[in-house]
C-alpha cells in the first residue's frame, strides 16, 4: 500500500511530507532519448566511434539475437573486431521513462552490413533497450536484449 501511495504521489507531482515535487518536462526527455538514437545511427554509419561512445554507458551490456543470420555477423565481429554494421535504423514502438534516470525502448530494427562478397545484407530484429541518464542529463544506452524473431 505504501509503495502504491508513493508511486501515485510521484505520478501526480507531490508528496504530503515534502511538498511540491518539480515536474519533469517529458517531451524534453523523450527528445533527448531520440537525440541519442539519432547520434548512435549517424555515428555508426560514419564509423565515428568516438561519437558512438557518447551514446553508451561505460557499463553497457548487450545480448544480440541468437538466430542464424545474427550468428554470422557475430562471428565476423569476433574475427575482425570493431563494429561490422554499416548502418542501423530503429523503429521504436514504445518508449517509456520509468524514473528520472531510467527509460526503456521497445521496437524493431533493421541493420545492414556488407558480406565477404561485397553484398549488402539486411537483418531485422526486435529489441528492448534500457537507457540510463548520466550526470550531465544525457540518456545513454545501458542494457539491450534483442531477438531475431519479429512480432506477427
Tab-separated table of N, CA and C in Angstrom:
chain	number	residue	atom	x	y	z
A	1	UNK	N	0.820	-1.191	0.000
A	1	UNK	CA	0.000	0.000	0.000
A	1	UNK	C	0.867	1.260	0.000
A	2	UNK	N	1.943	1.245	0.821
A	2	UNK	CA	2.819	2.418	0.872
A	2	UNK	C	3.481	2.664	-0.476
A	3	UNK	N	3.854	1.569	-1.155
A	3	UNK	CA	4.504	1.717	-2.461
A	3	UNK	C	3.532	2.327	-3.458
A	4	UNK	N	2.282	1.838	-3.477
A	4	UNK	CA	1.283	2.386	-4.399
A	4	UNK	C	1.030	3.861	-4.114
A	5	UNK	N	0.958	4.236	-2.855
A	5	UNK	CA	0.745	5.633	-2.486
A	5	UNK	C	1.932	6.484	-2.928
A	6	UNK	N	3.145	5.985	-2.701
A	6	UNK	CA	4.343	6.703	-3.095
A	6	UNK	C	4.374	6.908	-4.614
A	7	UNK	N	4.067	5.834	-5.368
A	7	UNK	CA	4.058	5.946	-6.825
A	7	UNK	C	2.991	6.930	-7.292
A	8	UNK	N	1.839	6.903	-6.653
A	8	UNK	CA	0.781	7.853	-7.002
A	8	UNK	C	1.235	9.283	-6.760
A	9	UNK	N	1.909	9.497	-5.657
A	9	UNK	CA	2.424	10.839	-5.345
A	9	UNK	C	3.429	11.286	-6.395
A	10	UNK	N	4.290	10.373	-6.819
A	10	UNK	CA	5.266	10.723	-7.847
A	10	UNK	C	4.579	11.066	-9.160
A	11	UNK	N	3.583	10.258	-9.530
A	11	UNK	CA	2.877	10.489	-10.782
A	11	UNK	C	2.140	11.820	-10.783
A	12	UNK	N	1.564	12.189	-9.651
A	12	UNK	CA	0.796	13.426	-9.588
A	12	UNK	C	1.645	14.626	-9.169
A	13	UNK	N	2.926	14.418	-8.889
A	13	UNK	CA	3.842	15.519	-8.678
A	13	UNK	C	3.873	16.117	-7.288
A	14	UNK	N	3.461	15.395	-6.254
A	14	UNK	CA	3.550	15.935	-4.906
A	14	UNK	C	3.648	14.813	-3.885
A	15	UNK	N	4.122	15.167	-2.715
A	15	UNK	CA	4.093	14.247	-1.580
A	15	UNK	C	3.588	15.024	-0.382
A	16	UNK	N	2.960	14.337	0.525
A	16	UNK	CA	2.376	15.004	1.692
A	16	UNK	C	3.447	15.564	2.602
A	17	UNK	N	4.559	14.866	2.734
A	17	UNK	CA	5.563	15.297	3.705
A	17	UNK	C	6.603	16.259	3.129
A	18	UNK	N	6.786	16.281	1.811
A	18	UNK	CA	7.845	17.107	1.245
A	18	UNK	C	7.345	18.246	0.369
A	19	UNK	N	6.047	18.361	0.193
A	19	UNK	CA	5.515	19.447	-0.617
A	19	UNK	C	5.605	19.151	-2.101
A	20	UNK	N	5.605	20.196	-2.915
A	20	UNK	CA	5.585	20.060	-4.364
A	20	UNK	C	6.901	19.483	-4.898
A	21	UNK	N	6.786	18.516	-5.789
A	21	UNK	CA	7.944	17.919	-6.464
A	21	UNK	C	8.036	18.556	-7.839
A	22	UNK	N	9.236	18.992	-8.264
A	22	UNK	CA	9.337	19.597	-9.590
A	22	UNK	C	8.962	18.582	-10.667
A	23	UNK	N	8.145	19.013	-11.618
A	23	UNK	CA	7.711	18.122	-12.689
A	23	UNK	C	8.768	18.092	-13.781
A	24	UNK	N	8.924	16.921	-14.358
A	24	UNK	CA	9.869	16.733	-15.438
A	24	UNK	C	9.186	17.091	-16.753
A	25	UNK	N	9.905	17.760	-17.615
A	25	UNK	CA	9.400	18.053	-18.953
A	25	UNK	C	9.600	16.786	-19.785
A	26	UNK	N	8.554	15.952	-19.851
A	26	UNK	CA	8.674	14.652	-20.514
A	26	UNK	C	9.020	14.786	-21.991
A	27	UNK	N	8.448	15.759	-22.668
A	27	UNK	CA	8.765	15.928	-24.091
A	27	UNK	C	10.259	16.175	-24.275
A	28	UNK	N	10.821	16.996	-23.414
A	28	UNK	CA	12.257	17.291	-23.486
A	28	UNK	C	13.073	16.015	-23.270
A	29	UNK	N	12.640	15.180	-22.326
A	29	UNK	CA	13.361	13.931	-22.048
A	29	UNK	C	13.230	12.950	-23.211
A	30	UNK	N	12.029	12.845	-23.794
A	30	UNK	CA	11.853	11.969	-24.967
A	30	UNK	C	12.699	12.475	-26.136
A	31	UNK	N	12.784	13.780	-26.299
A	31	UNK	CA	13.629	14.349	-27.354
A	31	UNK	C	15.096	14.009	-27.130
A	32	UNK	N	15.534	13.986	-25.870
A	32	UNK	CA	16.922	13.615	-25.563
A	32	UNK	C	17.184	12.145	-25.905
A	33	UNK	N	16.204	11.291	-25.645
A	33	UNK	CA	16.356	9.868	-26.000
A	33	UNK	C	16.440	9.728	-27.515
A	34	UNK	N	15.586	10.454	-28.226
A	34	UNK	CA	15.631	10.426	-29.692
A	34	UNK	C	16.972	10.951	-30.195
A	35	UNK	N	17.521	11.960	-29.552
A	35	UNK	CA	18.827	12.501	-29.945
A	35	UNK	C	19.916	11.442	-29.766
A	36	UNK	N	19.834	10.647	-28.712
A	36	UNK	CA	20.801	9.562	-28.504
A	36	UNK	C	20.677	8.539	-29.623
A	37	UNK	N	19.439	8.133	-29.950
A	37	UNK	CA	19.218	7.175	-31.045
A	37	UNK	C	19.808	7.708	-32.352
A	38	UNK	N	19.527	8.970	-32.655
A	38	UNK	CA	19.989	9.582	-33.902
A	38	UNK	C	21.513	9.651	-33.951
A	39	UNK	N	22.126	10.108	-32.857
A	39	UNK	CA	23.590	10.181	-32.813
A	39	UNK	C	24.198	8.794	-32.985
A	40	UNK	N	23.602	7.791	-32.362
A	40	UNK	CA	24.102	6.422	-32.490
A	40	UNK	C	24.077	5.971	-33.954
A	41	UNK	N	22.935	6.141	-34.622
A	41	UNK	CA	22.806	5.715	-36.025
A	41	UNK	C	23.763	6.471	-36.942
A	42	UNK	N	23.838	7.783	-36.761
A	42	UNK	CA	24.718	8.598	-37.612
A	42	UNK	C	26.195	8.269	-37.375
A	43	UNK	N	26.567	8.094	-36.123
A	43	UNK	CA	27.960	7.789	-35.797
A	43	UNK	C	28.365	6.429	-36.339
A	44	UNK	N	27.472	5.461	-36.246
A	44	UNK	CA	27.751	4.124	-36.756
A	44	UNK	C	27.957	4.164	-38.264
A	45	UNK	N	27.077	4.867	-38.949
A	45	UNK	CA	27.161	4.958	-40.409
A	45	UNK	C	28.473	5.613	-40.844
A	46	UNK	N	28.934	6.605	-40.088
A	46	UNK	CA	30.183	7.313	-40.408
A	46	UNK	C	31.423	6.594	-39.863
A	47	UNK	N	31.199	5.521	-39.089
A	47	UNK	CA	32.291	4.813	-38.396
A	47	UNK	C	33.025	5.761	-37.450
A	48	UNK	N	32.278	6.685	-36.867
A	48	UNK	CA	32.799	7.660	-35.908
A	48	UNK	C	32.635	7.076	-34.505
A	49	UNK	N	33.602	6.277	-34.109
A	49	UNK	CA	33.492	5.532	-32.858
A	49	UNK	C	33.597	6.405	-31.615
A	50	UNK	N	34.257	7.545	-31.709
A	50	UNK	CA	34.312	8.451	-30.562
A	50	UNK	C	32.921	9.017	-30.264
A	51	UNK	N	32.192	9.403	-31.306
A	51	UNK	CA	30.827	9.896	-31.102
A	51	UNK	C	29.907	8.765	-30.661
A	52	UNK	N	30.165	7.576	-31.157
A	52	UNK	CA	29.368	6.412	-30.769
A	52	UNK	C	29.471	6.163	-29.270
A	53	UNK	N	30.645	6.387	-28.717
A	53	UNK	CA	30.848	6.195	-27.277
A	53	UNK	C	30.004	7.156	-26.437
A	54	UNK	N	29.627	8.295	-27.012
A	54	UNK	CA	28.795	9.259	-26.293
A	54	UNK	C	27.371	8.741	-26.091
A	55	UNK	N	27.014	7.687	-26.808
A	55	UNK	CA	25.646	7.149	-26.773
A	55	UNK	C	25.484	6.001	-25.793
A	56	UNK	N	26.592	5.449	-25.326
A	56	UNK	CA	26.506	4.249	-24.483
A	56	UNK	C	27.136	4.485	-23.121
A	57	UNK	N	26.545	3.867	-22.122
A	57	UNK	CA	27.074	3.911	-20.769
A	57	UNK	C	28.354	3.063	-20.699
A	58	UNK	N	29.253	3.432	-19.837
A	58	UNK	CA	30.503	2.663	-19.681
A	58	UNK	C	30.245	1.215	-19.303
A	59	UNK	N	29.135	0.963	-18.654
A	59	UNK	CA	28.820	-0.386	-18.187
A	59	UNK	C	27.807	-1.096	-19.095
A	60	UNK	N	27.754	-0.710	-20.362
A	60	UNK	CA	26.768	-1.299	-21.271
A	60	UNK	C	26.975	-2.814	-21.391
A	61	UNK	N	25.846	-3.515	-21.455
A	61	UNK	CA	25.846	-4.960	-21.692
A	61	UNK	C	24.742	-5.236	-22.696
A	62	UNK	N	25.060	-6.054	-23.695
A	62	UNK	CA	24.076	-6.353	-24.727
A	62	UNK	C	24.032	-7.855	-24.996
A	63	UNK	N	22.867	-8.298	-25.424
A	63	UNK	CA	22.696	-9.673	-25.883
A	63	UNK	C	22.074	-9.573	-27.267
A	64	UNK	N	22.820	-10.039	-28.263
A	64	UNK	CA	22.319	-9.959	-29.639
A	64	UNK	C	21.453	-11.174	-29.946
A	65	UNK	N	20.677	-11.091	-31.020
A	65	UNK	CA	19.830	-12.224	-31.386
A	65	UNK	C	20.659	-13.495	-31.620
A	66	UNK	N	20.095	-14.629	-31.269
A	66	UNK	CA	20.793	-15.905	-31.434
A	66	UNK	C	20.371	-16.666	-32.668
A	67	UNK	N	19.633	-16.020	-33.571
A	67	UNK	CA	19.207	-16.691	-34.793
A	67	UNK	C	20.349	-16.743	-35.802
A	68	UNK	N	20.250	-17.632	-36.775
A	68	UNK	CA	21.329	-17.903	-37.728
A	68	UNK	C	21.917	-16.667	-38.402
A	69	UNK	N	21.112	-15.765	-38.970
A	69	UNK	CA	21.729	-14.603	-39.641
A	69	UNK	C	22.602	-13.765	-38.694
A	70	UNK	N	22.204	-13.677	-37.453
A	70	UNK	CA	22.978	-12.898	-36.497
A	70	UNK	C	24.217	-13.644	-36.031
A	71	UNK	N	24.180	-14.965	-36.067
A	71	UNK	CA	25.363	-15.746	-35.700
A	71	UNK	C	26.494	-15.472	-36.692
A	72	UNK	N	26.139	-15.258	-37.963
A	72	UNK	CA	27.134	-14.954	-38.994
A	72	UNK	C	27.821	-13.631	-38.671
A	73	UNK	N	27.045	-12.600	-38.398
A	73	UNK	CA	27.655	-11.292	-38.129
A	73	UNK	C	28.396	-11.287	-36.795
A	74	UNK	N	27.916	-12.061	-35.825
A	74	UNK	CA	28.639	-12.167	-34.550
A	74	UNK	C	30.003	-12.807	-34.760
A	75	UNK	N	30.094	-13.791	-35.659
A	75	UNK	CA	31.382	-14.420	-35.973
A	75	UNK	C	32.319	-13.413	-36.639
A	76	UNK	N	31.780	-12.592	-37.547
A	76	UNK	CA	32.585	-11.550	-38.197
A	76	UNK	C	33.092	-10.560	-37.148
A	77	UNK	N	32.208	-10.176	-36.233
A	77	UNK	CA	32.570	-9.243	-35.170
A	77	UNK	C	33.726	-9.788	-34.335
A	78	UNK	N	33.642	-11.054	-33.943
A	78	UNK	CA	34.702	-11.666	-33.126
A	78	UNK	C	36.009	-11.778	-33.903
A	79	UNK	N	35.908	-12.077	-35.195
A	79	UNK	CA	37.098	-12.259	-36.024
A	79	UNK	C	37.793	-10.937	-36.341
A	80	UNK	N	37.014	-9.926	-36.749
A	80	UNK	CA	37.587	-8.663	-37.208
A	80	UNK	C	37.695	-7.605	-36.128
A	81	UNK	N	36.905	-7.726	-35.076
A	81	UNK	CA	36.846	-6.655	-34.087
A	81	UNK	C	36.077	-5.478	-34.664
A	82	UNK	N	35.918	-4.447	-33.892
A	82	UNK	CA	35.153	-3.300	-34.365
A	82	UNK	C	33.680	-3.638	-34.493
A	83	UNK	N	32.956	-2.772	-35.130
A	83	UNK	CA	31.524	-2.971	-35.320
A	83	UNK	C	31.290	-3.238	-36.803
A	84	UNK	N	30.798	-4.424	-37.146
A	84	UNK	CA	30.677	-4.789	-38.563
A	84	UNK	C	29.478	-4.181	-39.291
A	85	UNK	N	28.578	-3.519	-38.569
A	85	UNK	CA	27.383	-2.960	-39.213
A	85	UNK	C	27.726	-1.713	-40.020
A	86	UNK	N	27.090	-1.593	-41.173
A	86	UNK	CA	27.206	-0.373	-41.983
A	86	UNK	C	26.208	0.676	-41.489
A	87	UNK	N	25.027	0.208	-41.094
A	87	UNK	CA	24.011	1.122	-40.580
A	87	UNK	C	22.960	0.346	-39.798
A	88	UNK	N	22.311	1.061	-38.885
A	88	UNK	CA	21.223	0.500	-38.085
A	88	UNK	C	20.120	1.556	-38.016
A	89	UNK	N	18.890	1.123	-38.290
A	89	UNK	CA	17.723	2.005	-38.198
A	89	UNK	C	16.757	1.404	-37.182
A	90	UNK	N	16.397	2.181	-36.181
A	90	UNK	CA	15.472	1.707	-35.152
A	90	UNK	C	14.077	2.268	-35.403
A	91	UNK	N	13.091	1.453	-35.049
A	91	UNK	CA	11.690	1.834	-35.184
A	91	UNK	C	11.005	1.567	-33.844
A	92	UNK	N	11.166	2.500	-32.898
A	92	UNK	CA	10.586	2.298	-31.574
A	92	UNK	C	9.058	2.228	-31.637
A	93	UNK	N	8.506	1.273	-30.931
A	93	UNK	CA	7.056	1.152	-30.814
A	93	UNK	C	6.587	1.685	-29.466
A	94	UNK	N	7.494	1.670	-28.510
A	94	UNK	CA	7.150	2.104	-27.155
A	94	UNK	C	8.408	2.647	-26.483
A	95	UNK	N	8.337	3.848	-25.999
A	95	UNK	CA	9.408	4.443	-25.221
A	95	UNK	C	8.780	4.938	-23.926
A	96	UNK	N	9.326	4.472	-22.797
A	96	UNK	CA	8.755	4.812	-21.502
A	96	UNK	C	9.858	5.326	-20.584
A	97	UNK	N	9.631	6.478	-19.995
A	97	UNK	CA	10.539	6.995	-18.981
A	97	UNK	C	10.021	6.473	-17.647
A	98	UNK	N	10.778	5.573	-17.063
A	98	UNK	CA	10.357	4.871	-15.856
A	98	UNK	C	10.604	5.721	-14.614
A	99	UNK	N	11.722	6.442	-14.604
A	99	UNK	CA	12.074	7.296	-13.470
A	99	UNK	C	12.912	8.453	-13.988
A	100	UNK	N	13.473	9.236	-13.083
A	100	UNK	CA	14.302	10.358	-13.517
A	100	UNK	C	15.633	9.912	-14.112
A	101	UNK	N	15.965	8.609	-14.008
A	101	UNK	CA	17.259	8.154	-14.526
A	101	UNK	C	17.198	6.872	-15.359
A	102	UNK	N	16.017	6.274	-15.521
A	102	UNK	CA	15.885	5.035	-16.290
A	102	UNK	C	14.717	5.153	-17.262
A	103	UNK	N	14.943	4.700	-18.500
A	103	UNK	CA	13.898	4.651	-19.520
A	103	UNK	C	14.118	3.396	-20.349
A	104	UNK	N	13.081	2.998	-21.085
A	104	UNK	CA	13.283	1.871	-21.994
A	104	UNK	C	12.628	2.142	-23.333
A	105	UNK	N	13.160	1.448	-24.318
A	105	UNK	CA	12.706	1.497	-25.699
A	105	UNK	C	12.390	0.073	-26.124
A	106	UNK	N	11.243	-0.153	-26.741
A	106	UNK	CA	10.908	-1.451	-27.302
A	106	UNK	C	10.506	-1.218	-28.746
A	107	UNK	N	11.047	-2.010	-29.656
A	107	UNK	CA	10.687	-1.824	-31.053
A	107	UNK	C	11.386	-2.808	-31.956
A	108	UNK	N	11.423	-2.457	-33.232
A	108	UNK	CA	12.110	-3.281	-34.218
A	108	UNK	C	13.244	-2.468	-34.826
A	109	UNK	N	14.105	-3.194	-35.511
A	109	UNK	CA	15.287	-2.537	-36.044
A	109	UNK	C	15.701	-3.245	-37.336
A	110	UNK	N	16.260	-2.470	-38.254
A	110	UNK	CA	16.873	-3.022	-39.461
A	110	UNK	C	18.350	-2.658	-39.417
A	111	UNK	N	19.177	-3.671	-39.572
A	111	UNK	CA	20.629	-3.481	-39.550
A	111	UNK	C	21.190	-3.958	-40.886
A	112	UNK	N	22.237	-3.288	-41.327
A	112	UNK	CA	22.846	-3.625	-42.608
A	112	UNK	C	24.346	-3.808	-42.439
A	113	UNK	N	24.880	-4.803	-43.148
A	113	UNK	CA	26.324	-4.986	-43.206
A	113	UNK	C	26.679	-5.522	-44.585
A	114	UNK	N	27.950	-5.455	-44.934
A	114	UNK	CA	28.433	-5.950	-46.219
A	114	UNK	C	29.151	-7.270	-45.979
A	115	UNK	N	28.716	-8.321	-46.699
A	115	UNK	CA	29.339	-9.636	-46.509
A	115	UNK	C	30.658	-9.735	-47.277
A	116	UNK	N	31.288	-10.900	-47.215
A	116	UNK	CA	32.601	-11.106	-47.845
A	116	UNK	C	32.574	-10.927	-49.360
A	117	UNK	N	31.417	-11.146	-49.976
A	117	UNK	CA	31.283	-10.990	-51.431
A	117	UNK	C	30.941	-9.558	-51.826
A	118	UNK	N	30.845	-8.655	-50.848
A	118	UNK	CA	30.522	-7.260	-51.123
A	118	UNK	C	29.027	-6.994	-51.251
A	119	UNK	N	28.217	-7.980	-50.876
A	119	UNK	CA	26.758	-7.853	-50.973
A	119	UNK	C	26.201	-7.250	-49.684
A	120	UNK	N	25.279	-6.299	-49.832
A	120	UNK	CA	24.624	-5.702	-48.661
A	120	UNK	C	23.617	-6.710	-48.097
A	121	UNK	N	23.676	-6.926	-46.791
A	121	UNK	CA	22.792	-7.872	-46.116
A	121	UNK	C	21.949	-7.103	-45.103
A	122	UNK	N	20.629	-7.360	-45.115
A	122	UNK	CA	19.712	-6.725	-44.171
A	122	UNK	C	19.314	-7.742	-43.104
A	123	UNK	N	19.361	-7.306	-41.859
A	123	UNK	CA	18.915	-8.124	-40.730
A	123	UNK	C	17.821	-7.363	-39.997
A	124	UNK	N	16.804	-8.078	-39.538
A	124	UNK	CA	15.741	-7.453	-38.762
A	124	UNK	C	15.657	-8.124	-37.400
A	125	UNK	N	15.374	-7.329	-36.380
A	125	UNK	CA	15.202	-7.892	-35.047
A	125	UNK	C	14.250	-7.049	-34.229
A	126	UNK	N	13.878	-7.600	-33.093
A	126	UNK	CA	13.086	-6.910	-32.090
A	126	UNK	C	14.020	-6.630	-30.923
A	127	UNK	N	13.916	-5.467	-30.312
A	127	UNK	CA	14.854	-5.115	-29.246
A	127	UNK	C	14.143	-4.483	-28.051
A	128	UNK	N	14.811	-4.570	-26.935
A	128	UNK	CA	14.426	-3.853	-25.718
A	128	UNK	C	15.711	-3.224	-25.192
A	129	UNK	N	15.753	-1.902	-25.171
A	129	UNK	CA	16.936	-1.174	-24.713
A	129	UNK	C	16.591	-0.400	-23.453
A	130	UNK	N	17.439	-0.524	-22.447
A	130	UNK	CA	17.330	0.311	-21.252
A	130	UNK	C	18.289	1.477	-21.405
A	131	UNK	N	17.792	2.675	-21.109
A	131	UNK	CA	18.610	3.881	-21.117
A	131	UNK	C	18.818	4.322	-19.674
A	132	UNK	N	20.000	4.841	-19.415
A	132	UNK	CA	20.319	5.372	-18.097
A	132	UNK	C	20.788	6.817	-18.302
A	133	UNK	N	20.270	7.720	-17.491
A	133	UNK	CA	20.661	9.126	-17.618
A	133	UNK	C	21.966	9.350	-16.866
A	134	UNK	N	22.911	10.009	-17.520
A	134	UNK	CA	24.197	10.275	-16.870
A	134	UNK	C	24.135	11.563	-16.040
A	135	UNK	N	25.238	11.919	-15.423
A	135	UNK	CA	25.284	13.095	-14.542
A	135	UNK	C	25.055	14.409	-15.292
A	136	UNK	N	25.296	14.393	-16.609
A	136	UNK	CA	25.079	15.590	-17.431
A	136	UNK	C	23.649	15.683	-17.950
A	137	UNK	N	22.837	14.671	-17.623
A	137	UNK	CA	21.440	14.688	-18.058
A	137	UNK	C	21.211	14.064	-19.423
A	138	UNK	N	22.228	13.351	-19.960
A	138	UNK	CA	22.090	12.711	-21.262
A	138	UNK	C	21.677	11.250	-21.080
A	139	UNK	N	20.767	10.786	-21.923
A	139	UNK	CA	20.331	9.397	-21.880
A	139	UNK	C	21.317	8.553	-22.679
A	140	UNK	N	21.812	7.486	-22.052
A	140	UNK	CA	22.765	6.594	-22.711
A	140	UNK	C	22.254	5.159	-22.671
A	141	UNK	N	22.579	4.407	-23.716
A	141	UNK	CA	22.199	3.005	-23.763
A	141	UNK	C	22.950	2.259	-22.669
A	142	UNK	N	22.211	1.507	-21.867
A	142	UNK	CA	22.774	0.853	-20.688
A	142	UNK	C	22.708	-0.672	-20.794
A	143	UNK	N	21.572	-1.196	-21.224
A	143	UNK	CA	21.388	-2.638	-21.411
A	143	UNK	C	20.543	-2.828	-22.667
A	144	UNK	N	20.794	-3.962	-23.358
A	144	UNK	CA	19.966	-4.260	-24.517
A	144	UNK	C	19.864	-5.764	-24.708
A	145	UNK	N	18.653	-6.192	-24.998
A	145	UNK	CA	18.374	-7.583	-25.331
A	145	UNK	C	17.628	-7.562	-26.654
A	146	UNK	N	18.039	-8.419	-27.585
A	146	UNK	CA	17.395	-8.435	-28.902
A	146	UNK	C	17.049	-9.867	-29.306
A	147	UNK	N	16.064	-9.976	-30.159
A	147	UNK	CA	15.621	-11.269	-30.670
A	147	UNK	C	15.536	-11.183	-32.182
A	148	UNK	N	15.934	-12.238	-32.857
A	148	UNK	CA	15.835	-12.293	-34.316
A	148	UNK	C	14.429	-12.564	-34.794
A	149	UNK	N	13.521	-12.780	-33.872
A	149	UNK	CA	12.120	-13.038	-34.223
A	149	UNK	C	11.336	-11.731	-34.142
A	150	UNK	N	10.478	-11.516	-35.117
A	150	UNK	CA	9.644	-10.309	-35.148
A	150	UNK	C	8.220	-10.691	-34.789
A	151	UNK	N	7.486	-9.722	-34.248
A	151	UNK	CA	6.080	-9.957	-33.941
A	151	UNK	C	5.300	-10.167	-35.239
A	152	UNK	N	4.279	-10.986	-35.150
A	152	UNK	CA	3.411	-11.205	-36.329
A	152	UNK	C	2.524	-10.011	-36.558
